[in-house]
Amino acid sequence: MKIDTMFRHAREAFKSLRRNTWMTFAAVSAVAVTLLIFGLFLVFAFNINYLAKELDQQVAIRASIYPGTSADDIEQLQKQIEQDPQVKSVTFIPKQQGLQQMKAQLGEDSKILEGLEGEENPLPDTLVIVPNNPQRIDELAKKIKANNLIEQEDHGDGVTDKLLDFSSLVRNVVLVFGLGLAVLAAFLISNTIKLTIFARRREIEIMRLVGASNWFIRWPFFIEGAFIGMLGAVFPVIIVLAFYKAALNVLTDGSQYSFIKMLPMMPLSLYVALLTTFLGVLIGVWGSVISIRRFLKV
């Protein structure tokens, strides 16, 4: 298609938008409301996925080494486990360090551990093994336990399984809900654009009578749909990001909710702006396609 023809279609599209001000306002409003819901959903989805990844990263196996195992044997054992393709990382925690960590966790109650330093320390030397795939942690735990230098292993068993199941469930729900919301948005925009096309049916009939091709008629509507989708995405993006910025300020100012982890503003704002605008343009054009093909039979 020639560039001047495309400019002509763009001019016609913008003229139509100006002539049908109220229809344009109705279409943009429908897109804005739909994309506002979608934008809030994106914020929720990205943060749920972020929390699910955080849960996955916390999944680990704590393997207690038999007392009396030499430092050389422990080093060889650590290297052997690190070579397993299912293992992401292995961290050795001497029993002295383990005791200090326990004291830090107990806080003011750490006094009950006084006098257990040195030879009196009852804790074992420990290897903390992080799996590459948390879903296969049971399989990896069995292999770790089979080593004759490992006294016992602990990976949470039922708790870990519940966390992983919850993580998987959340991802699936987010995916299904997102697809459903996108379809709903396209349906609402399609119906709004149908009203615009119905109001201009006489103009389209004249264009066909003078020999205009189907694609010549379609292009201005495609551009209109894209512009409506883009314009309808502007306000939702601003509102959603302002809401998220306020929520972040509340959660990071040392309040009682500061333990809740959320995605930083910069990556999330970029994701939300790009995806919301892209979706607005996509469903705007899609709505135009559906309206023209099924309603006008062009």
XYZ file of N, CA, C and O in Angstrom, residues 67-240:
696
model
N 28.214 -36.233 62.499
C 29.292 -35.669 63.340
C 30.599 -36.444 63.123
O 30.588 -37.658 62.915
N 31.714 -35.724 63.163
C 33.016 -36.360 63.001
C 33.493 -36.444 61.572
O 34.615 -36.889 61.314
N 32.666 -36.028 60.606
C 33.076 -36.041 59.201
C 34.173 -35.004 58.989
O 34.050 -33.855 59.436
N 35.253 -35.394 58.335
C 36.391 -34.483 58.146
C 36.048 -33.364 57.176
O 35.138 -33.470 56.362
N 36.828 -32.273 57.268
C 36.628 -31.119 56.387
C 36.837 -31.493 54.923
O 36.117 -31.006 54.036
N 37.817 -32.378 54.660
C 38.069 -32.808 53.283
C 36.880 -33.571 52.724
O 36.487 -33.374 51.554
N 36.310 -34.460 53.534
C 35.150 -35.234 53.077
C 33.947 -34.317 52.822
O 33.192 -34.521 51.862
N 33.784 -33.324 53.685
C 32.675 -32.384 53.494
C 32.861 -31.600 52.197
O 31.915 -31.388 51.433
N 34.104 -31.195 51.933
C 34.388 -30.448 50.700
C 34.113 -31.300 49.467
O 33.525 -30.828 48.480
N 34.525 -32.561 49.504
C 34.271 -33.475 48.392
C 32.769 -33.713 48.211
O 32.262 -33.764 47.083
N 32.066 -33.832 49.326
C 30.622 -34.032 49.262
C 29.924 -32.826 48.634
O 29.040 -32.979 47.780
N 30.351 -31.644 49.021
C 29.755 -30.427 48.460
C 29.990 -30.340 46.953
O 29.071 -30.025 46.185
N 31.223 -30.652 46.512
C 31.526 -30.619 45.080
C 30.712 -31.665 44.323
O 30.240 -31.417 43.212
N 30.555 -32.835 44.935
C 29.791 -33.905 44.295
C 28.332 -33.488 44.089
O 27.752 -33.705 43.018
N 27.733 -32.866 45.102
C 26.329 -32.432 45.000
C 26.193 -31.292 43.993
O 25.222 -31.228 43.228
N 27.173 -30.390 43.970
C 27.125 -29.255 43.037
C 27.148 -29.706 41.583
O 26.630 -29.002 40.697
N 27.731 -30.855 41.307
C 27.811 -31.362 39.934
C 26.495 -31.969 39.453
O 26.329 -32.233 38.258
N 25.556 -32.180 40.350
C 24.252 -32.731 39.965
C 23.490 -31.696 39.143
O 23.335 -30.549 39.579
N 22.989 -32.036 37.953
C 22.276 -31.065 37.108
C 20.985 -30.545 37.728
O 20.465 -29.514 37.303
N 20.476 -31.249 38.727
C 19.252 -30.806 39.386
C 19.512 -29.758 40.466
O 18.571 -29.182 41.003
N 20.789 -29.514 40.746
C 21.157 -28.610 41.840
C 21.535 -27.237 41.297
O 22.325 -27.108 40.368
N 20.952 -26.204 41.914
C 21.264 -24.823 41.530
C 22.452 -24.285 42.330
O 23.346 -23.640 41.786
N 22.442 -24.538 43.637
C 23.548 -24.060 44.482
C 23.631 -24.897 45.755
O 22.638 -25.495 46.187
N 24.838 -24.924 46.343
C 25.066 -25.635 47.603
C 25.843 -24.709 48.535
O 26.883 -24.168 48.150
N 25.324 -24.525 49.739
C 25.987 -23.661 50.721
C 26.300 -24.473 51.976
O 25.409 -25.128 52.535
N 27.567 -24.421 52.389
C 27.989 -25.132 53.596
C 27.843 -24.210 54.804
O 28.346 -23.084 54.814
N 27.126 -24.673 55.835
C 26.934 -23.903 57.065
C 27.543 -24.681 58.228
O 26.963 -25.689 58.678
N 28.714 -24.264 58.703
C 29.312 -24.933 59.868
C 28.390 -24.813 61.080
O 27.576 -23.891 61.157
N 28.566 -25.707 62.037
C 27.643 -25.707 63.178
C 27.746 -24.425 64.013
O 26.764 -23.990 64.612
N 28.943 -23.789 64.031
C 29.084 -22.533 64.760
C 28.224 -21.436 64.114
O 27.553 -20.665 64.798
N 28.270 -21.405 62.783
C 27.455 -20.418 62.062
C 25.964 -20.734 62.234
O 25.136 -19.824 62.362
N 25.626 -22.011 62.219
C 24.240 -22.415 62.432
C 23.715 -21.955 63.779
O 22.559 -21.528 63.915
N 24.579 -22.019 64.803
C 24.188 -21.579 66.134
C 23.942 -20.074 66.155
O 22.981 -19.604 66.780
N 24.813 -19.317 65.499
C 24.634 -17.867 65.444
C 23.336 -17.502 64.715
O 22.625 -16.565 65.118
N 23.020 -18.231 63.647
C 21.768 -17.983 62.924
C 20.557 -18.267 63.805
O 19.570 -17.526 63.788
N 20.638 -19.326 64.585
C 19.536 -19.677 65.486
C 19.364 -18.609 66.557
O 18.235 -18.238 66.913
N 20.464 -18.082 67.069
C 20.387 -17.016 68.063
C 19.722 -15.768 67.468
O 18.904 -15.111 68.130
N 20.080 -15.451 66.222
C 19.500 -14.281 65.574
C 17.991 -14.452 65.384
O 17.218 -13.500 65.530
N 17.567 -15.670 65.075
C 16.141 -15.945 64.891
C 15.373 -15.858 66.203
O 14.229 -15.407 66.238
N 15.999 -16.282 67.281
C 15.326 -16.268 68.586
C 15.260 -14.876 69.196
O 14.411 -14.604 70.042
N 16.178 -13.991 68.800
C 16.161 -12.633 69.321
C 16.451 -12.584 70.803
O 17.479 -13.085 71.287
N 15.523 -11.997 71.569
C 15.720 -11.847 73.007
C 15.772 -13.200 73.722
O 16.343 -13.312 74.813
N 15.167 -14.211 73.123
C 15.156 -15.536 73.749
C 16.437 -16.326 73.484
O 16.545 -17.497 73.881
N 17.397 -15.706 72.810
C 18.634 -16.424 72.468
C 19.480 -16.757 73.699
O 20.445 -17.520 73.600
N 19.111 -16.220 74.845
C 19.875 -16.497 76.077
C 19.864 -17.985 76.425
O 20.785 -18.483 77.072
N 18.827 -18.681 75.986
C 18.732 -20.109 76.308
C 19.819 -20.913 75.606
O 20.069 -22.086 75.959
N 20.489 -20.311 74.609
C 21.540 -21.017 73.874
C 22.942 -20.678 74.388
O 23.929 -21.176 73.852
N 23.003 -19.845 75.398
C 24.317 -19.468 75.924
C 25.018 -20.694 76.535
O 24.392 -21.533 77.170
N 26.321 -20.775 76.311
C 27.109 -21.883 76.840
C 27.211 -23.069 75.908
O 27.833 -24.086 76.241
N 26.584 -22.946 74.700
C 26.619 -24.066 73.751
C 27.682 -23.877 72.681
O 27.740 -24.646 71.724
N 28.502 -22.831 72.827
C 29.554 -22.607 71.845
C 30.645 -23.675 71.995
O 30.740 -24.351 73.005
N 31.467 -23.793 70.958
C 32.587 -24.732 70.987
C 32.126 -26.176 70.930
O 31.205 -26.533 70.194
N 32.741 -27.006 71.732
C 32.461 -28.441 71.694
C 31.057 -28.783 72.195
O 30.535 -29.857 71.925
N 30.456 -27.866 72.945
C 29.122 -28.120 73.489
C 28.016 -27.893 72.452
O 26.859 -28.187 72.712
N 28.379 -27.358 71.322
C 27.395 -27.068 70.270
C 26.766 -28.375 69.756
O 27.459 -29.216 69.186
N 25.447 -28.539 69.933
C 24.812 -29.799 69.520
C 24.391 -29.821 68.058
O 23.960 -30.865 67.550
N 24.500 -28.692 67.394
C 24.040 -28.619 65.998
C 25.026 -29.318 65.064
O 26.239 -29.287 65.286
N 24.548 -29.922 63.985
C 25.441 -30.554 63.012
C 25.892 -29.560 61.947
O 25.268 -28.510 61.756
N 26.993 -29.874 61.279
C 27.341 -29.135 60.073
C 26.262 -29.433 59.027
O 25.757 -30.562 58.937
N 25.909 -28.412 58.235
C 24.760 -28.546 57.337
C 25.083 -28.049 55.931
O 25.835 -27.089 55.756
N 24.512 -28.733 54.945
C 24.547 -28.261 53.566
C 23.136 -27.812 53.182
O 22.167 -28.547 53.372
N 23.036 -26.598 52.648
C 21.748 -26.086 52.157
C 21.768 -26.177 50.634
O 22.570 -25.503 49.967
N 20.914 -27.035 50.095
C 20.905 -27.303 48.657
C 19.657 -26.694 48.032
O 18.533 -27.009 48.439
N 19.864 -25.789 47.068
C 18.749 -25.157 46.347
C 18.577 -25.869 45.009
O 19.527 -25.940 44.221
N 17.394 -26.412 44.722
C 17.187 -27.148 43.472
C 16.960 -26.213 42.291
O 16.465 -25.092 42.450
N 17.312 -26.691 41.095
C 17.018 -25.933 39.882
C 15.515 -25.888 39.620
O 14.975 -24.877 39.193
N 14.860 -27.023 39.859
C 13.426 -27.124 39.650
C 12.751 -27.503 40.969
O 12.798 -28.661 41.380
N 12.125 -26.535 41.648
C 11.498 -26.834 42.939
C 10.436 -27.932 42.863
O 10.163 -28.592 43.854
N 9.832 -28.090 41.677
C 8.790 -29.110 41.539
C 9.345 -30.531 41.695
O 8.592 -31.464 41.975
N 10.665 -30.691 41.525
C 11.283 -32.021 41.611
C 12.156 -32.155 42.862
O 13.093 -32.934 42.891
N 11.811 -31.405 43.884
C 12.635 -31.410 45.092
C 12.603 -32.758 45.810
O 13.597 -33.182 46.411
N 11.468 -33.465 45.750
C 11.386 -34.776 46.413
C 12.387 -35.762 45.824
O 13.048 -36.519 46.544
N 12.484 -35.740 44.506
C 13.429 -36.636 43.813
C 14.863 -36.329 44.205
O 15.661 -37.236 44.475
N 15.191 -35.036 44.260
C 16.552 -34.629 44.640
C 16.828 -34.976 46.101
O 17.927 -35.423 46.446
N 15.833 -34.796 46.964
C 16.011 -35.084 48.388
C 16.342 -36.554 48.629
O 17.165 -36.881 49.491
N 15.727 -37.442 47.866
C 16.008 -38.875 48.010
C 17.462 -39.181 47.650
O 18.121 -39.995 48.302
N 17.958 -38.533 46.595
C 19.354 -38.761 46.194
C 20.319 -38.235 47.255
O 21.338 -38.856 47.543
N 19.988 -37.079 47.833
C 20.843 -36.504 48.872
C 20.872 -37.420 50.096
O 21.928 -37.709 50.670
N 19.703 -37.908 50.488
C 19.587 -38.747 51.683
C 20.347 -40.064 51.519
O 20.831 -40.652 52.505
N 20.479 -40.540 50.267
C 21.145 -41.823 50.015
C 22.654 -41.765 50.256
O 23.311 -42.800 50.376
N 23.234 -40.554 50.350
C 24.679 -40.432 50.574
C 25.025 -40.860 51.998
O 24.348 -40.468 52.955
N 26.074 -41.632 52.151
C 26.413 -42.188 53.469
C 26.996 -41.165 54.444
O 27.224 -41.485 55.618
N 27.255 -39.941 53.974
C 27.741 -38.895 54.878
C 26.595 -38.035 55.419
O 26.811 -37.209 56.303
N 25.408 -38.219 54.860
C 24.254 -37.432 55.267
C 23.469 -38.176 56.346
O 22.997 -39.296 56.136
N 23.345 -37.538 57.500
C 22.608 -38.159 58.601
C 21.099 -38.060 58.372
O 20.365 -39.030 58.545
N 20.645 -36.874 57.988
C 19.232 -36.689 57.669
C 19.068 -35.446 56.792
O 19.964 -34.606 56.709
N 17.917 -35.369 56.134
C 17.629 -34.196 55.296
C 16.222 -33.705 55.619
O 15.358 -34.479 56.024
N 16.031 -32.421 55.398
C 14.722 -31.825 55.655
C 14.436 -30.804 54.555
O 15.216 -29.881 54.342
N 13.314 -31.002 53.854
C 12.932 -30.024 52.829
C 11.482 -29.584 53.001
O 10.830 -29.114 52.057
N 10.964 -29.750 54.196
C 9.618 -29.258 54.468
C 8.517 -30.241 54.170
O 7.412 -30.117 54.683
N 8.795 -31.232 53.323
C 7.815 -32.254 52.939
C 6.467 -31.627 52.582
O 6.335 -30.946 51.584
N 5.458 -31.832 53.408
C 4.092 -31.388 53.086
C 3.985 -29.889 52.902
O 3.240 -29.413 52.048
N 4.735 -29.121 53.703
C 4.687 -27.660 53.600
C 5.192 -27.203 52.242
O 4.577 -26.367 51.574
N 6.332 -27.780 51.821
C 6.891 -27.423 50.514
C 5.929 -27.773 49.395
O 5.721 -26.992 48.451
N 5.339 -28.968 49.472
C 4.394 -29.394 48.439
C 3.205 -28.441 48.350
O 2.752 -28.089 47.259
N 2.708 -27.994 49.505
C 1.572 -27.068 49.510
C 1.955 -25.716 48.906
O 1.175 -25.110 48.164
N 3.174 -25.248 49.227
C 3.637 -23.985 48.660
C 3.763 -24.073 47.148
O 3.351 -23.162 46.411
N 4.313 -25.179 46.663
C 4.485 -25.358 45.218
C 3.132 -25.499 44.520
O 2.927 -24.963 43.431
N 2.215 -26.238 45.149
C 0.877 -26.381 44.568
C 0.167 -25.033 44.513
O -0.509 -24.715 43.520
N 0.315 -24.254 45.574
C -0.297 -22.924 45.606
C 0.297 -22.030 44.525
O -0.425 -21.302 43.831
N 1.618 -22.073 44.369
C 2.298 -21.282 43.342
C 1.790 -21.644 41.953
O 1.495 -20.774 41.132
N 1.661 -22.935 41.678
C 1.179 -23.394 40.376
C -0.275 -22.992 40.158
O -0.658 -22.553 39.066
N -1.100 -23.124 41.201
C -2.513 -22.765 41.092
C -2.674 -21.283 40.789
O -3.483 -20.900 39.922
N -1.915 -20.449 41.475
C -2.009 -19.001 41.272
C -1.655 -18.638 39.836
O -2.347 -17.837 39.190
N -0.589 -19.239 39.309
C -0.188 -18.938 37.937
C -1.285 -19.331 36.949
O -1.579 -18.599 35.990
N -1.902 -20.482 37.149
C -2.960 -20.941 36.240
C -4.195 -20.051 36.320
O -4.801 -19.716 35.293
N -4.572 -19.659 37.536
C -5.739 -18.787 37.703
C -5.491 -17.435 37.042
O -6.365 -16.891 36.360
N -4.296 -16.898 37.236
C -3.941 -15.612 36.633
C -4.012 -15.697 35.114
O -4.540 -14.795 34.437
N -3.518 -16.783 34.532
C -3.531 -16.949 33.084
C -4.958 -17.029 32.550
O -5.320 -16.331 31.585
N -5.791 -17.856 33.172
C -7.173 -18.033 32.714
C -7.960 -16.732 32.856
O -8.687 -16.323 31.938
N -7.814 -16.066 34.005
C -8.541 -14.825 34.236
C -8.098 -13.748 33.249
O -8.918 -12.975 32.741
N -6.802 -13.695 32.952
C -6.289 -12.706 32.003
C -6.845 -12.908 30.606
O -7.247 -11.952 29.931
N -6.893 -14.159 30.148
C -7.440 -14.450 28.827
C -8.931 -14.096 28.766
O -9.413 -13.524 27.786
N -9.650 -14.443 29.835
C -11.081 -14.125 29.874
C -11.332 -12.637 29.841
O -12.245 -12.158 29.150
N -10.506 -11.875 30.562
C -10.668 -10.423 30.581
C -10.356 -9.806 29.222
O -11.018 -8.854 28.795
N -9.356 -10.349 28.520
C -9.023 -9.842 27.185
C -10.176 -10.075 26.210
O -10.516 -9.206 25.396
N -10.796 -11.249 26.282
C -11.938 -11.558 25.417
C -13.106 -10.624 25.733
O -13.785 -10.110 24.830
N -13.357 -10.385 27.013
C -14.435 -9.479 27.419
C -14.190 -8.070 26.898
O -15.113 -7.408 26.403
N -12.935 -7.620 26.987
C -12.597 -6.282 26.500
C -12.857 -6.170 25.002
O -13.433 -5.181 24.527
N -12.432 -7.164 24.251
C -12.651 -7.145 22.796
C -14.137 -7.131 22.476
O -14.586 -6.456 21.538
N -14.939 -7.876 23.241
C -16.385 -7.931 23.018
C -17.025 -6.565 23.242
O -17.835 -6.088 22.441
N -16.632 -5.885 24.345
C -17.198 -4.574 24.638
C -16.811 -3.546 23.580
O -17.635 -2.751 23.135
N -15.542 -3.576 23.180
C -15.086 -2.623 22.164
C -15.737 -2.907 20.823
O -16.117 -2.001 20.082
N -15.890 -4.193 20.498
C -16.532 -4.573 19.245
C -17.954 -4.026 19.178
O -18.374 -3.469 18.161
N -18.714 -4.170 20.264
C -20.084 -3.675 20.289
C -20.142 -2.161 20.153
O -21.031 -1.618 19.481
N -19.183 -1.473 20.784
C -19.157 -0.012 20.681
C -18.843 0.432 19.262
O -19.457 1.364 18.728
N -17.887 -0.250 18.621
C -17.524 0.103 17.248
C -18.660 -0.242 16.289
O -18.874 0.433 15.275
N -19.427 -1.286 16.596
C -20.595 -1.610 15.775
C -21.563 -0.436 15.718
O -22.141 -0.141 14.671
N -21.739 0.239 16.850
C -22.630 1.399 16.881
C -22.096 2.507 15.978
O -22.855 3.176 15.269
N -20.766 2.684 16.009
C -20.151 3.701 15.154
C -20.362 3.362 13.681
O -20.697 4.229 12.866
N -20.147 2.097 13.336
C -20.303 1.661 11.946
C -21.761 1.762 11.508
O -22.066 2.182 10.388
N -22.693 1.408 12.409
C -24.118 1.491 12.077
C -24.519 2.929 11.779
O -25.311 3.199 10.853
N -23.955 3.881 12.547
C -24.270 5.289 12.327
C -23.713 5.785 11.001
O -24.185 6.788 10.447
N -22.726 5.068 10.439
C -22.093 5.498 9.177
C -22.403 4.542 8.032
O -21.713 4.536 7.020
N -23.462 3.747 8.174
C -23.753 2.733 7.150
C -24.042 3.359 5.786
O -23.685 2.796 4.745
N -24.691 4.533 5.789
C -25.007 5.193 4.508
C -23.719 5.605 3.797
O -23.588 5.433 2.578
N -22.769 6.131 4.565
C -21.476 6.535 3.991
C -20.754 5.334 3.379
O -20.172 5.433 2.282
N -20.823 4.197 4.048
C -20.157 2.995 3.552
C -20.833 2.482 2.289
O -20.168 2.046 1.343
N -22.176 2.551 2.255
C -22.913 2.107 1.069
C -22.524 2.939 -0.148
O -22.349 2.412 -1.252
N -22.360 4.250 0.058
C -21.953 5.131 -1.051
C -20.555 4.770 -1.535
O -20.288 4.715 -2.752
N -19.641 4.492 -0.594
C -18.283 4.112 -0.964
C -18.272 2.831 -1.785
O -17.518 2.707 -2.762
N -19.122 1.900 -1.455
C -19.174 0.645 -2.205
C -19.767 0.863 -3.586
O -19.334 0.258 -4.574
N -20.771 1.758 -3.669
C -21.412 2.023 -4.957
C -20.459 2.666 -5.956
O -20.571 2.433 -7.174
N -19.497 3.458 -5.441
C -18.553 4.120 -6.348
C -17.335 3.238 -6.639
O -16.373 3.684 -7.271
N -17.372 1.993 -6.154
C -16.327 1.033 -6.522
C -15.193 0.868 -5.542
O -14.154 0.273 -5.889
N -15.349 1.356 -4.318
C -14.285 1.197 -3.331
C -14.135 -0.282 -2.960
O -15.127 -0.993 -2.801
N -12.879 -0.741 -2.845
C -12.644 -2.141 -2.490
C -12.927 -2.363 -1.005
O -13.033 -1.412 -0.229
N -13.068 -3.627 -0.646
C -13.333 -3.961 0.755
C -12.236 -3.447 1.682
O -12.502 -2.899 2.754
N -10.972 -3.648 1.261
C -9.865 -3.208 2.100
C -9.798 -1.684 2.174
O -9.398 -1.132 3.199
N -10.175 -0.996 1.116
C -10.181 0.466 1.139
C -11.170 0.977 2.184
O -10.928 1.988 2.843
N -12.279 0.249 2.334
C -13.286 0.622 3.321
C -12.843 0.237 4.730
O -13.076 0.949 5.707
N -12.182 -0.903 4.824
C -11.801 -1.414 6.139
C -10.721 -0.581 6.828
O -10.769 -0.373 8.042
N -9.719 -0.101 6.078
C -8.541 0.503 6.697
C -8.854 1.667 7.638
O -8.300 1.738 8.749
N -9.730 2.623 7.247
C -10.030 3.704 8.195
C -10.598 3.192 9.518
O -10.305 3.736 10.585
N -11.402 2.113 9.443
C -11.964 1.553 10.668
C -10.886 0.892 11.522
O -10.926 0.948 12.751
N -9.924 0.236 10.863
C -8.807 -0.359 11.596
C -8.028 0.724 12.350
O -7.669 0.563 13.526
N -7.758 1.837 11.645
C -7.003 2.931 12.269
C -7.804 3.545 13.409
O -7.262 3.875 14.469
N -9.120 3.690 13.185
C -9.975 4.209 14.253
C -9.911 3.310 15.481
O -9.769 3.780 16.617
N -10.051 2.006 15.245
C -10.010 1.061 16.361
C -8.691 1.135 17.114
O -8.666 1.126 18.353
N -7.576 1.221 16.366
C -6.259 1.304 16.997
C -6.118 2.584 17.810
O -5.596 2.575 18.933
N -6.602 3.704 17.244
C -6.491 4.984 17.950
C -7.373 5.005 19.196
O -6.960 5.499 20.252
N -8.591 4.469 19.081
C -9.488 4.396 20.239
C -8.847 3.556 21.343
O -8.877 3.905 22.529
N -8.256 2.406 20.943
C -7.595 1.548 21.923
C -6.419 2.237 22.587
O -6.227 2.142 23.805
N -5.620 2.967 21.790
C -4.450 3.664 22.338
C -4.873 4.794 23.265
O -4.337 4.948 24.374
N -5.874 5.583 22.830
C -6.352 6.689 23.651
C -7.004 6.179 24.930
O -6.823 6.750 26.015
N -7.734 5.067 24.802
C -8.393 4.498 25.970
C -7.425 3.898 26.975
O -7.798 3.659 28.127
N -6.185 3.661 26.554
C -5.192 3.068 27.460
C -4.451 4.112 28.284
O -3.848 3.782 29.314
N -4.490 5.380 27.853
C -3.695 6.414 28.507
C -4.124 6.620 29.960
O -3.306 6.543 30.886
N -5.415 6.871 30.168
C -5.889 7.161 31.525
C -5.789 5.954 32.460
O -5.387 6.115 33.625
N -6.130 4.751 32.016
C -5.942 3.602 32.901
C -4.500 3.413 33.352
O -4.249 3.088 34.516
N -3.549 3.620 32.434
C -2.133 3.464 32.797
C -1.753 4.475 33.867
O -1.103 4.138 34.869
N -2.188 5.737 33.695
C -1.869 6.784 34.679
C -2.488 6.457 36.035
O -1.835 6.554 37.086
N -3.757 6.059 36.023
C -4.466 5.768 37.279
C -3.847 4.565 37.991
O -3.598 4.588 39.199
N -3.596 3.496 37.231
C -3.048 2.270 37.827
C -1.665 2.516 38.417
O -1.369 2.076 39.540
